[in-house]
Structures are given as C-alpha cells and as structure tokens.
Amino acid sequence: MLMSAPPFVDAPARPHVGRPAQRVEDRALLTGRGRYGDDAPVRSDTLHAAVLRSPHAHARVLAVRTARAEAMSGVRAVLTGADVQRWSKPFIVGVKQPMELWALAVDKVRYAGEPIAVVVAESRYLAEDALELLEADYEQLPAVVDIESAAAEGAPVLHERVGSNVVSDRSFCYGDPDAAFAAAPHRVALSVHYPRNSCTPIETAVVIAEFLSEQDGYDIQSNFMGPFSLHTVMAMALKVPGNRLRHRTFADSGGSFGVKQAVMAPAVLMCLAARKAGSPVKWVEDRLEHLTAATSATGRLCHAEAAVEADGRITALSLDQFDDCGGYLRAPEPATFYRMHGCLTGAYAIEHLRVRNRVVLTNKTPSGLVRGFGGPQVYFALERLVQRIAVELSLDPLDVYRRNFIASDAFPYRAAAGALIDSGDYQAALAMAVRDGGLAELRQRQETARAEGRLYGIGFAAIVEPSVSNMGYITTVMPREQRTKAGPKNGAIAAATVGIDPLGGLSVVIASSPAGQGHRTVCAQIVADVFGVEPSEVSVNVEFDTQKDAWSVAAGNYSSRFAGAVAGTLHLACTRLRDKLAGIAAASLDCAAADVVFAYGKVYARHAPERSLPFARFAASPHWAPGLLPAGTDPGLRETAFWTPPQLTAPDDQDRVNTSAAYGFAFDICAVEVDRDTGRVRIDRYVTTHDAGTLLNPALADGQIRGAFAQGLGAALMEEFRYGADGSFQSGTFADYLVPTTCEVPDPVILHLETPSPFTPLGAKGLGEGNNMSTPPCIANAVADALGRADIVLPLTPSRVMHLLGMDDPPPSAGSAAAAMPASEPPANPKGGKGKALSARGEILLPATPEAVFAVLLDPVALARVIPGCNALESVGPNRHRADVTVGVGMIKARYAAEIALSEIEAPRRLRLAGSGLSSVGAAKGSGLVTLEPKDGGTLLRYDYEAEVSGKVAAVGGRMLEGAAKIVLKQLFEQLGRQAGGQGAAPVADPWWRRLLRMLGGAK
C-alpha cells in the first residue's frame, strides 16, 4: 500500500549556507572551556624556557658566558649559538644572497630583541631568574633605522657578505608606460610612507617542543597559522626530512591576524632547546617579546606617479617602491611585495605599468605577514594618488573612480601585471555605497560644518581584495633565468576530509588553522546542506597534525583562503561521499542514484518520499554490512578531496603572474571631523561596501569586516612601531603602542553585493582582510580633504595632525631623543642622537665638606655604600671600578654588570662620573659632571647627567625613565652626603607586607 508523501517534502529544504547561523565555537569559549596553547596538557617532565634577547640593534656578539646560569639550581640547560650551529642550519631565504638567519644570533645581532641564548629550567620563574646570570659581551655597531639611510651609499651594512642593505632590486614593465606618460596631458605624483605596525592578538605565541631521537626527529605543538610551506623551511633548518618533523596545532587560537606565521622561528628554537635539555620544552611568549621581536608589517616608501587624461582617466602608473624588511629577510618575505604584484593596478583598467621593487634591510624586527600583507602598503599609495588626481584636476573623486573602474562586462579581467580578476560590478558597488551610505547627507553636513569654520572631510577608497594565494607568486622576485633553473612553482592546494562513523555521525577535518573566524560553524553548514542534516549533527575538527592529516604546502589560515579554497574543497569531498551513498541507496530505494534525495535528516527517492530512511541509520549500515554493498562499490565511508584552481599558473616569461584565485572588492566612504584645538580625528560615519562573491555566513562575514575595520582604524590613527636612532625599540607597552578599543571604534555601515566567483567551488571569495587595506587610505583621504593637505603620514595621531595644522608640540625636555620618523615628519628634537636618552640636572646641599665628599668618591669601599642597588664593587684600575648593581624602572628590574669611571678630577671642586652597564633586560651608559662648592658649612653639589638606555628598559619604561633617573641620582647624592658626613647609609624601609603585619599586630 502506498503512503502519502510525508510533510517534510512539501517545501524544499532551506539551505544553511548563506544564513547568519550562530557560531558553534562560542559556547565553549564563553564558558571558559576553550583549549588554547597554554591549556594543552604536557608531560610531567616538561621544562620551561626563557629567551635572552639583545639590547642592541646592531652589534657583534663577542661572547656569551653561561657558567653562572648553568650552576643555578633548577636550570637544566642553556642553549647558545654554538649549539644552534651544531644541530641546525640557517633558515632559507627568498632571494639568492649570502645572508644567514639562524634561530639564535651566532655572529652579530641585527635588531633589538634578537635571541642570544635560551635558558631551560624546571619553571619559567627559574628560567627568567637565570637570564640575569648570563653574561654577553658585544661590540656595538652603527645602526640604520630608516629606508633612505639604509639604502644610501656608505650606510653601515648589516650583512657584510651581501655588501649592501638593498638585497633585491627588480624592475618590471607592462605595456608601454613611457609612451603613455609622454602622451598624457597631466602627470600626478606623490611620495608616501606606510609605517611599521603589527597585530596584537590576545594570545601570544605558544610552543611545546620535543626531540624524539636522531631517527624520529622532532614533535612540535604550536599556534602556528601557516602557510605550511614554512614547515619545509623549519624541517630544513632542523636538518631533518619533512616526515621527521611532526607539527600539531591547538584546538583554539586567541587570534593571529597574520603574525603567528612568525611562530616558525621560535618553534625551531625550542626544538633545539629540547634537544639540549633532553626533555620537552614549553615556551609562552610574553607581551613585551611579542611587540619587540615577533614580527612587523613591512614599512614601505613609495614614489607613485600617474599619467592622466583631462577627464581623470589613468593611462599609466609608475611605482618606485622600497620595502623595509628589518634585520633579516625571513621567509616568506619578500611576500609583502609580491603577493599583490599581479593586481598593483587595483580596481582600475590601467593598461601600462612600470614598477621597481627594492628590498631594504634595517636594524629592526624582521617583517612578515600582518593582516592583508602587501595590501595596505599598495593601496595607501594608490588611493592617495587617486585623490590627488581629483584635487589637482578639480574633478569629483567619484567621477575619477567611475572613469577608471574595470567595466562590469570585462570580467574575468586580465590586469596589466597578470592578475585574472574573476568577477565584479564595481560601478554597482559604488552606487550602493553612495545611495545606502547616505553620501548626500554627509556632503550636506560637510557644507554646514565648513560654513561654521569646522574641519570636515570626506574620503573614498576602492580596493581589490585578493584571496587564495598562488604559491608561486613569491618566485616573481627571481629573474626568469633563476625561476627556470629552480623549476615552476604555482597553485594553491586545499585539502578537506569528511567521514561517517559506525553510528552514522558526520566528522570533518580541514587543513586550516583558524584563529577565531568561525570555521567550524561554516564547515558544519556546508556539510549539513550536502547531506540534508542539521549543522548540530556535524563534528568539525580544526586541530591540525602534519603526521596524520591531509595537507599541502598551501595549508594554513592566511590570505583569506578559507571561504574560497578550504570551504569549497570540503564541499567537493562531501559531494563525492554523498554520491557514493546515493549509489548504495539506489539499490534499496529502487531508483537511479541521481534520484536519491538527502534532506530533512532523511534519505529517499525523489519519486517515493514515503519510503524514506533516517540518514544516521542508513549511513551507518555500510560499516556493519560491507558485504551487502552494490557490486563495484569500495568499502569505507571517508573522502579526502584536494583542489587547486587551474588559473593559478607560474609567473610567465614577461613576469606576469595571477597572484590569487579570487578577487573581492570593497568601496568605502569615510566622513571625519578634525578638532582644531586637539588634533583629534573623529569619524562621523564610515560606510564599507563589499563584494565577496557568495556569502557563506553573513553574520560571520560582518564580524570579519568589523574586525578588519578596527584594525585598519588603528593603523590609520594610532598604531606605529617606533625606534630610536640607535635602533632601540620604543613601543614595548600598550601605553606606547596604542591600539583601538570599543570606545574608539564606531560601528561601520556594512553593505554587501554578491557576484559569485567562477573560479572557486562555492563562488566565495575572501573578505577578512579588506578593511585593513581600505580603511587607512580612506581615513587619510578624509583627513586630507578636511585639512587641504597632500602630505599625509600615518598614523594620524593628534600631534601629527596638529603639525599638519601648523601647530607643533612644545619641545621635549632636554636630552630626550628623537624617534626614527619618516622624512616628511619633523623629529621631536633635532638633537637626535642615539636612542632612548634621558637627562637629569639638579643640586643638593650635603652635610659635609667638599673634601669629605670627594674622599668618598675616591674610596671604592665607601663608594659601594653610596651607589643605590650596589651588590658588589671592585677596583680594576685607578678610579675605575666594576660593580654588580640592581636597578629597577617600573615593572622592569635587573642586575647590571657595570663599569664606573671617574675622570676630569679637580679635587675637591669637580669630577666627571661615567658608567655603563649590561643586563638581561638591556644596556645603559651615562656620563655626568659633578661640581662641589662650600656652602653653609656643607657642600652644594650640582650635577648635570645624561644617559642612554636600550633593551627592555627603553621599550617598557619609556614613560618613567626620566623621572627614574632623577630619583636614582638624588638617592645617590643623598647617600653620598650621609657617607661623607659619617652618618652611614640610610636604613632600608620596611617592606609593605611587614608594615601591614605590624599594624595588624602579627609582627614586630
């Protein structure tokens, strides 16, 4: 008897993909059950590591003495450069140059914070304490901290065997730019600096490493995000085959934004530390280490010029670009140059292009992947140039955009440098932003504000957002002959696995390393649609194991590859497994495999839905009865799919390269008001319109856009790594490296347009990086419009804006050093000098005669009692002493090995007191003139002292240094007076806890 159709087939199932589903990850995270790196279980014999880092930006390493640290109870090993040279090789680099980057410095240090040694101990506390017992000797060398100085002839060279700080210089020409420039009625040019900045994930790097044996190699757990092409780099550095380096990721990651690519180097370092210690080693990066020495966005100097017709159409573009990659060219650099190479012309149909790329090394942290890497640098120059075209030709900026956009009927569009831009309708996106973003209202606000004398500006930015990187783009840095010799590199292989267990449950493993984006949620939606079940019935595993899981060199979580590549590959794996199930079901349902339907948690024939089977029961049966499978059907319910877009080919002989598989689009509008009195930039409204192809989960898409917008806003208004003229790092805390919080980030107006990509399995493109590319130039254009200025330098801090308004801050106190700045910004103090400098001047009346005071200064025993924090002092020559001194500034406290010298002695009237010291937290040196004159039966002592510090003290204590110097000197001279007057040293105050106990009656 036939049954009527069940109610679940009356209406087609609504797909889960495309719906704003709630994240499945959130419950565990919000209830404290997340499994981050520091939560991972470790063996009972796991040791802990602390890293000694260089206080100097450029110096020869003369010696590292470890005996005192090794003798400390609880210390198990100290890893030095000699060990690293014995067990490893330098990391390979992307250009053919004789420069070496080891896991530890072996000859020179080339940036402040470079690792010198690793202490391995039974706890992190012991390891940190033991750092103070390490003794390193350096020969300090001149540093170069800006692009122009580093590239100049005669500059101090970081890598002598290279012979220059310009380690790559490549020129490219597409079309006939010379003819186009010659024929153009207008040429518009500008030069811009994009500053060094970075990302600050809540969770820093975590590495747990173990040396298994000579035969089995190493086992690493870390929150490395990829690309897993760097797994090969790590294996080669450790001198093991790839299959002897097992690398596993953690279930959860507290953010990455690109920077956890840099975990590669400490992962190798901890493998070597584990090898020396003979036990597993765990290392957790602290915040200061992260800011100082993890990685940085590449700083760029770009001279851009456009050949322009009278109506604003750009016929040719010329880019002369310098990238500041820091002390070493660390893989995958120079990726920042070449990831964007194919789409350097952005959203514009520019036929002729001329490019020169120079990679420059400076005494700064090596650069690497920071959200949108390459994009912010390209678009800050390109979009500022578009605005200048509108200003100089007196055109409406929107007309300049409309006349230059790639036409909607031109897709797929081959850009001049080779990008095959897949789909889009840029005119429609602009119209949507103007209409739904309320541009007419913003222009009315601008008119009103300007009539009232207020500074109100409107800016625009249009960007193409690449996603799913071609793994061969980096080879564009090599000339054609070198590429031919090395063999072609291309593609973007993604891998995903789906399986069914004996109870009919669906499980997924993907070759990605998510850092909070919601990959588990989207994967569950994709699987649910293919098999007709609910997402809650799908288990998704995002922990990644190179020894067990399917992966490729392109695996990882970077360049917005998840939606286009990973999710699409999972869909392919699911459809293959579903087709296999359909073939199995067809026999029992008496229908063709093509007529089997998976929906509403059921499996049924299209023509007979009343004979449905529960999905879980049906899907489990092949496990229990493989003998009943249809003839020719292989057993097993597990499919692994690999996919790579065929459009991603190797660079051709003309250096054209399709750098990514898909290209999204964003058009932004920003309205700002600038406060004349404070220089503060207030965002009145921000509109961002995105075309990311098929949206897999709109809620997660909007979350990614908001995050990228917040990061882009930070780059525009706050964030910058600052360095002293000697390369000392000066942004070591969130008091000095400002990042936006929810209080500073307005809610943007987010609009969507969908033009599916013909090149990805689901039509999806990436969108997680777009606003980090578009927001900085959009805000800069708005501020430029408000102020009527062309010389915009990021970040637009209040002091920079006040300079643009012609109102500079008052000069800093004497002796403070100017930080390294772009040439377009005046230094805070033209004295410049060495690094984090400070000075102290003052006078103090001492209750002793000048003769008595002088006697103390010349007596080593008495002098030891005078110097604050002096643990020991010995004479090493006439008026020269070596001392062991404990000094603290703010949260930083360390023991310095100091040398003290007295000179220019004119007893009992004057002398010069000089000293230098070195510790695990940095170096310091200073010199001061001390004069004495009789007064009121005592001595009036005057001092004029200047000092310089580097390392952690400069990075963390920057805001406290000058006050600390004055306090220490005041204490020194007060003690000097007591000693000279026969009073002895001042008694040490009780610690706070003893005073509290005494108040409570618990101690005396």
PDB file of C-alpha atoms in Angstrom, residues 424-603:
ATOM      1  CA  GLY A 424      32.613  42.021 -10.002  1.00  0.00           C
ATOM      2  CA  ASP A 425      30.466  45.065 -10.657  1.00  0.00           C
ATOM      3  CA  TYR A 426      32.412  47.973  -9.227  1.00  0.00           C
ATOM      4  CA  GLN A 427      30.062  50.616 -10.579  1.00  0.00           C
ATOM      5  CA  ALA A 428      27.109  48.957  -8.835  1.00  0.00           C
ATOM      6  CA  ALA A 429      29.051  48.736  -5.553  1.00  0.00           C
ATOM      7  CA  LEU A 430      29.907  52.433  -5.735  1.00  0.00           C
ATOM      8  CA  ALA A 431      26.277  53.314  -6.443  1.00  0.00           C
ATOM      9  CA  MET A 432      25.159  51.181  -3.485  1.00  0.00           C
ATOM     10  CA  ALA A 433      27.641  52.898  -1.162  1.00  0.00           C
ATOM     11  CA  VAL A 434      26.542  56.356  -2.302  1.00  0.00           C
ATOM     12  CA  ARG A 435      22.844  55.559  -2.057  1.00  0.00           C
ATOM     13  CA  ASP A 436      22.614  53.362   1.036  1.00  0.00           C
ATOM     14  CA  GLY A 437      25.531  55.007   2.814  1.00  0.00           C
ATOM     15  CA  GLY A 438      23.910  58.435   2.685  1.00  0.00           C
ATOM     16  CA  LEU A 439      26.645  60.358   0.883  1.00  0.00           C
ATOM     17  CA  ALA A 440      24.281  63.233   0.043  1.00  0.00           C
ATOM     18  CA  GLU A 441      23.591  63.738   3.736  1.00  0.00           C
ATOM     19  CA  LEU A 442      27.311  63.633   4.553  1.00  0.00           C
ATOM     20  CA  ARG A 443      28.030  66.286   1.935  1.00  0.00           C
ATOM     21  CA  GLN A 444      25.342  68.470   3.464  1.00  0.00           C
ATOM     22  CA  ARG A 445      26.969  68.025   6.879  1.00  0.00           C
ATOM     23  CA  GLN A 446      30.281  68.965   5.343  1.00  0.00           C
ATOM     24  CA  GLU A 447      28.846  72.130   3.828  1.00  0.00           C
ATOM     25  CA  THR A 448      27.312  73.153   7.151  1.00  0.00           C
ATOM     26  CA  ALA A 449      30.487  72.399   9.114  1.00  0.00           C
ATOM     27  CA  ARG A 450      32.699  74.359   6.776  1.00  0.00           C
ATOM     28  CA  ALA A 451      30.347  77.307   6.853  1.00  0.00           C
ATOM     29  CA  GLU A 452      30.830  77.295  10.633  1.00  0.00           C
ATOM     30  CA  GLY A 453      34.624  77.136  10.284  1.00  0.00           C
ATOM     31  CA  ARG A 454      34.929  73.488  11.301  1.00  0.00           C
ATOM     32  CA  LEU A 455      37.248  70.984   9.622  1.00  0.00           C
ATOM     33  CA  TYR A 456      35.136  68.302   7.969  1.00  0.00           C
ATOM     34  CA  GLY A 457      36.341  65.993   5.218  1.00  0.00           C
ATOM     35  CA  ILE A 458      35.062  63.099   3.126  1.00  0.00           C
ATOM     36  CA  GLY A 459      37.322  60.414   1.731  1.00  0.00           C
ATOM     37  CA  PHE A 460      36.914  57.384  -0.501  1.00  0.00           C
ATOM     38  CA  ALA A 461      38.847  54.223  -1.202  1.00  0.00           C
ATOM     39  CA  ALA A 462      38.381  51.384  -3.671  1.00  0.00           C
ATOM     40  CA  ILE A 463      40.354  48.180  -3.298  1.00  0.00           C
ATOM     41  CA  VAL A 464      40.556  44.758  -4.876  1.00  0.00           C
ATOM     42  CA  GLU A 465      40.959  42.124  -2.155  1.00  0.00           C
ATOM     43  CA  PRO A 466      42.924  39.057  -3.267  1.00  0.00           C
ATOM     44  CA  SER A 467      42.253  35.674  -1.670  1.00  0.00           C
ATOM     45  CA  VAL A 468      43.611  32.132  -2.089  1.00  0.00           C
ATOM     46  CA  SER A 469      47.233  32.991  -2.842  1.00  0.00           C
ATOM     47  CA  ASN A 470      49.110  31.422  -5.726  1.00  0.00           C
ATOM     48  CA  MET A 471      52.031  29.686  -4.030  1.00  0.00           C
ATOM     49  CA  GLY A 472      54.190  30.645  -6.996  1.00  0.00           C
ATOM     50  CA  TYR A 473      53.817  34.413  -6.652  1.00  0.00           C
ATOM     51  CA  ILE A 474      56.886  34.691  -4.442  1.00  0.00           C
ATOM     52  CA  THR A 475      59.083  33.428  -7.285  1.00  0.00           C
ATOM     53  CA  THR A 476      58.375  36.659  -9.168  1.00  0.00           C
ATOM     54  CA  VAL A 477      61.190  38.111  -7.072  1.00  0.00           C
ATOM     55  CA  MET A 478      63.606  35.959  -9.102  1.00  0.00           C
ATOM     56  CA  PRO A 479      64.592  36.757 -12.679  1.00  0.00           C
ATOM     57  CA  ARG A 480      63.242  34.406 -15.332  1.00  0.00           C
ATOM     58  CA  GLU A 481      66.537  32.527 -15.596  1.00  0.00           C
ATOM     59  CA  GLN A 482      66.573  31.723 -11.870  1.00  0.00           C
ATOM     60  CA  ARG A 483      62.926  30.637 -11.961  1.00  0.00           C
ATOM     61  CA  THR A 484      63.634  28.308 -14.859  1.00  0.00           C
ATOM     62  CA  LYS A 485      66.559  26.754 -13.035  1.00  0.00           C
ATOM     63  CA  ALA A 486      64.567  26.270  -9.816  1.00  0.00           C
ATOM     64  CA  GLY A 487      61.509  24.872 -11.601  1.00  0.00           C
ATOM     65  CA  PRO A 488      57.976  26.297 -11.757  1.00  0.00           C
ATOM     66  CA  LYS A 489      56.018  27.000  -8.572  1.00  0.00           C
ATOM     67  CA  ASN A 490      52.279  27.607  -8.607  1.00  0.00           C
ATOM     68  CA  GLY A 491      48.892  26.537  -7.280  1.00  0.00           C
ATOM     69  CA  ALA A 492      47.000  26.719  -4.002  1.00  0.00           C
ATOM     70  CA  ILE A 493      46.173  23.163  -2.990  1.00  0.00           C
ATOM     71  CA  ALA A 494      43.488  22.876  -0.317  1.00  0.00           C
ATOM     72  CA  ALA A 495      42.527  19.642   1.448  1.00  0.00           C
ATOM     73  CA  ALA A 496      39.499  18.513   3.431  1.00  0.00           C
ATOM     74  CA  THR A 497      38.235  15.173   4.735  1.00  0.00           C
ATOM     75  CA  VAL A 498      34.707  14.064   5.611  1.00  0.00           C
ATOM     76  CA  GLY A 499      33.797  10.715   7.086  1.00  0.00           C
ATOM     77  CA  ILE A 500      30.845   8.798   8.544  1.00  0.00           C
ATOM     78  CA  ASP A 501      31.257   6.745  11.710  1.00  0.00           C
ATOM     79  CA  PRO A 502      29.515   3.432  12.603  1.00  0.00           C
ATOM     80  CA  LEU A 503      26.605   5.301  14.222  1.00  0.00           C
ATOM     81  CA  GLY A 504      26.049   7.472  11.173  1.00  0.00           C
ATOM     82  CA  GLY A 505      27.718  10.599  12.544  1.00  0.00           C
ATOM     83  CA  LEU A 506      29.472  13.024  10.205  1.00  0.00           C
ATOM     84  CA  SER A 507      33.004  14.172  11.019  1.00  0.00           C
ATOM     85  CA  VAL A 508      35.198  16.727   9.240  1.00  0.00           C
ATOM     86  CA  VAL A 509      38.911  17.508   9.293  1.00  0.00           C
ATOM     87  CA  ILE A 510      40.214  20.550   7.420  1.00  0.00           C
ATOM     88  CA  ALA A 511      43.771  21.609   6.645  1.00  0.00           C
ATOM     89  CA  SER A 512      43.432  25.053   8.166  1.00  0.00           C
ATOM     90  CA  SER A 513      44.392  26.706  11.435  1.00  0.00           C
ATOM     91  CA  PRO A 514      41.551  29.049  12.377  1.00  0.00           C
ATOM     92  CA  ALA A 515      42.160  31.862  14.824  1.00  0.00           C
ATOM     93  CA  GLY A 516      38.615  32.744  15.829  1.00  0.00           C
ATOM     94  CA  GLN A 517      36.961  33.169  12.408  1.00  0.00           C
ATOM     95  CA  GLY A 518      34.272  30.511  12.918  1.00  0.00           C
ATOM     96  CA  HIS A 519      35.499  27.816  10.532  1.00  0.00           C
ATOM     97  CA  ARG A 520      33.748  25.050  12.459  1.00  0.00           C
ATOM     98  CA  THR A 521      30.418  26.835  12.075  1.00  0.00           C
ATOM     99  CA  VAL A 522      30.702  27.315   8.324  1.00  0.00           C
ATOM    100  CA  CYS A 523      32.004  23.792   7.742  1.00  0.00           C
ATOM    101  CA  ALA A 524      29.043  22.365   9.622  1.00  0.00           C
ATOM    102  CA  GLN A 525      26.681  24.442   7.471  1.00  0.00           C
ATOM    103  CA  ILE A 526      28.283  23.147   4.267  1.00  0.00           C
ATOM    104  CA  VAL A 527      28.147  19.509   5.354  1.00  0.00           C
ATOM    105  CA  ALA A 528      24.578  19.867   6.592  1.00  0.00           C
ATOM    106  CA  ASP A 529      23.394  21.130   3.211  1.00  0.00           C
ATOM    107  CA  VAL A 530      25.066  18.340   1.257  1.00  0.00           C
ATOM    108  CA  PHE A 531      23.741  15.505   3.449  1.00  0.00           C
ATOM    109  CA  GLY A 532      20.422  17.047   4.427  1.00  0.00           C
ATOM    110  CA  VAL A 533      21.051  17.109   8.171  1.00  0.00           C
ATOM    111  CA  GLU A 534      21.279  19.819  10.818  1.00  0.00           C
ATOM    112  CA  PRO A 535      24.645  21.546  11.426  1.00  0.00           C
ATOM    113  CA  SER A 536      24.480  20.460  15.066  1.00  0.00           C
ATOM    114  CA  GLU A 537      24.848  16.854  13.894  1.00  0.00           C
ATOM    115  CA  VAL A 538      28.236  17.539  12.291  1.00  0.00           C
ATOM    116  CA  SER A 539      31.543  17.372  14.191  1.00  0.00           C
ATOM    117  CA  VAL A 540      34.349  19.547  12.837  1.00  0.00           C
ATOM    118  CA  ASN A 541      37.946  19.105  13.958  1.00  0.00           C
ATOM    119  CA  VAL A 542      40.257  22.039  13.272  1.00  0.00           C
ATOM    120  CA  GLU A 543      43.268  20.688  15.154  1.00  0.00           C
ATOM    121  CA  PHE A 544      45.913  20.049  12.549  1.00  0.00           C
ATOM    122  CA  ASP A 545      48.561  17.307  12.560  1.00  0.00           C
ATOM    123  CA  THR A 546      51.098  17.107   9.740  1.00  0.00           C
ATOM    124  CA  GLN A 547      51.745  13.447  10.506  1.00  0.00           C
ATOM    125  CA  LYS A 548      48.135  12.269  10.202  1.00  0.00           C
ATOM    126  CA  ASP A 549      46.029  14.763   8.277  1.00  0.00           C
ATOM    127  CA  ALA A 550      45.825  15.546   4.578  1.00  0.00           C
ATOM    128  CA  TRP A 551      47.668  18.776   3.819  1.00  0.00           C
ATOM    129  CA  SER A 552      49.857  20.588   1.338  1.00  0.00           C
ATOM    130  CA  VAL A 553      52.384  23.408   1.321  1.00  0.00           C
ATOM    131  CA  ALA A 554      49.488  25.839   0.878  1.00  0.00           C
ATOM    132  CA  ALA A 555      47.685  24.639   4.034  1.00  0.00           C
ATOM    133  CA  GLY A 556      47.039  27.116   6.792  1.00  0.00           C
ATOM    134  CA  ASN A 557      44.921  30.110   7.634  1.00  0.00           C
ATOM    135  CA  TYR A 558      46.182  33.149   5.734  1.00  0.00           C
ATOM    136  CA  SER A 559      45.317  35.331   2.739  1.00  0.00           C
ATOM    137  CA  SER A 560      41.571  34.803   3.306  1.00  0.00           C
ATOM    138  CA  ARG A 561      41.780  31.331   1.763  1.00  0.00           C
ATOM    139  CA  PHE A 562      39.137  29.610   3.880  1.00  0.00           C
ATOM    140  CA  ALA A 563      35.931  30.605   2.056  1.00  0.00           C
ATOM    141  CA  GLY A 564      37.273  30.235  -1.459  1.00  0.00           C
ATOM    142  CA  ALA A 565      39.576  27.231  -1.054  1.00  0.00           C
ATOM    143  CA  VAL A 566      39.039  25.264   2.175  1.00  0.00           C
ATOM    144  CA  ALA A 567      35.250  25.520   2.380  1.00  0.00           C
ATOM    145  CA  GLY A 568      34.948  24.801  -1.323  1.00  0.00           C
ATOM    146  CA  THR A 569      37.210  21.759  -1.054  1.00  0.00           C
ATOM    147  CA  LEU A 570      35.140  20.447   1.841  1.00  0.00           C
ATOM    148  CA  HIS A 571      32.061  20.810  -0.366  1.00  0.00           C
ATOM    149  CA  LEU A 572      33.783  18.711  -3.052  1.00  0.00           C
ATOM    150  CA  ALA A 573      34.648  15.991  -0.525  1.00  0.00           C
ATOM    151  CA  CYS A 574      31.077  15.974   0.765  1.00  0.00           C
ATOM    152  CA  THR A 575      29.520  15.690  -2.691  1.00  0.00           C
ATOM    153  CA  ARG A 576      31.800  12.765  -3.524  1.00  0.00           C
ATOM    154  CA  LEU A 577      30.801  10.931  -0.349  1.00  0.00           C
ATOM    155  CA  ARG A 578      27.131  11.799  -0.890  1.00  0.00           C
ATOM    156  CA  ASP A 579      27.318  10.417  -4.445  1.00  0.00           C
ATOM    157  CA  LYS A 580      28.777   7.200  -3.075  1.00  0.00           C
ATOM    158  CA  LEU A 581      25.948   6.985  -0.549  1.00  0.00           C
ATOM    159  CA  ALA A 582      23.440   7.674  -3.306  1.00  0.00           C
ATOM    160  CA  GLY A 583      24.804   4.725  -5.266  1.00  0.00           C
ATOM    161  CA  ILE A 584      24.417   2.496  -2.209  1.00  0.00           C
ATOM    162  CA  ALA A 585      20.899   3.763  -1.517  1.00  0.00           C
ATOM    163  CA  ALA A 586      19.711   3.464  -5.112  1.00  0.00           C
ATOM    164  CA  ALA A 587      19.564  -0.327  -4.965  1.00  0.00           C
ATOM    165  CA  SER A 588      17.345  -0.435  -1.878  1.00  0.00           C
ATOM    166  CA  LEU A 589      15.179   2.504  -2.959  1.00  0.00           C
ATOM    167  CA  ASP A 590      14.743   1.081  -6.471  1.00  0.00           C
ATOM    168  CA  CYS A 591      15.757   4.230  -8.259  1.00  0.00           C
ATOM    169  CA  ALA A 592      18.688   5.761 -10.075  1.00  0.00           C
ATOM    170  CA  ALA A 593      21.464   7.252  -7.948  1.00  0.00           C
ATOM    171  CA  ALA A 594      20.681  10.664  -9.414  1.00  0.00           C
ATOM    172  CA  ASP A 595      17.156  10.434  -7.943  1.00  0.00           C
ATOM    173  CA  VAL A 596      18.277   9.841  -4.347  1.00  0.00           C
ATOM    174  CA  VAL A 597      17.493  12.819  -2.131  1.00  0.00           C
ATOM    175  CA  PHE A 598      19.207  13.770   1.130  1.00  0.00           C
ATOM    176  CA  ALA A 599      17.014  16.214   3.038  1.00  0.00           C
ATOM    177  CA  TYR A 600      15.341  16.775   6.407  1.00  0.00           C
ATOM    178  CA  GLY A 601      17.579  14.142   8.020  1.00  0.00           C
ATOM    179  CA  LYS A 602      16.199  11.507   5.623  1.00  0.00           C
ATOM    180  CA  VAL A 603      17.289   9.585   2.560  1.00  0.00           C
TER     181      VAL A 603
END
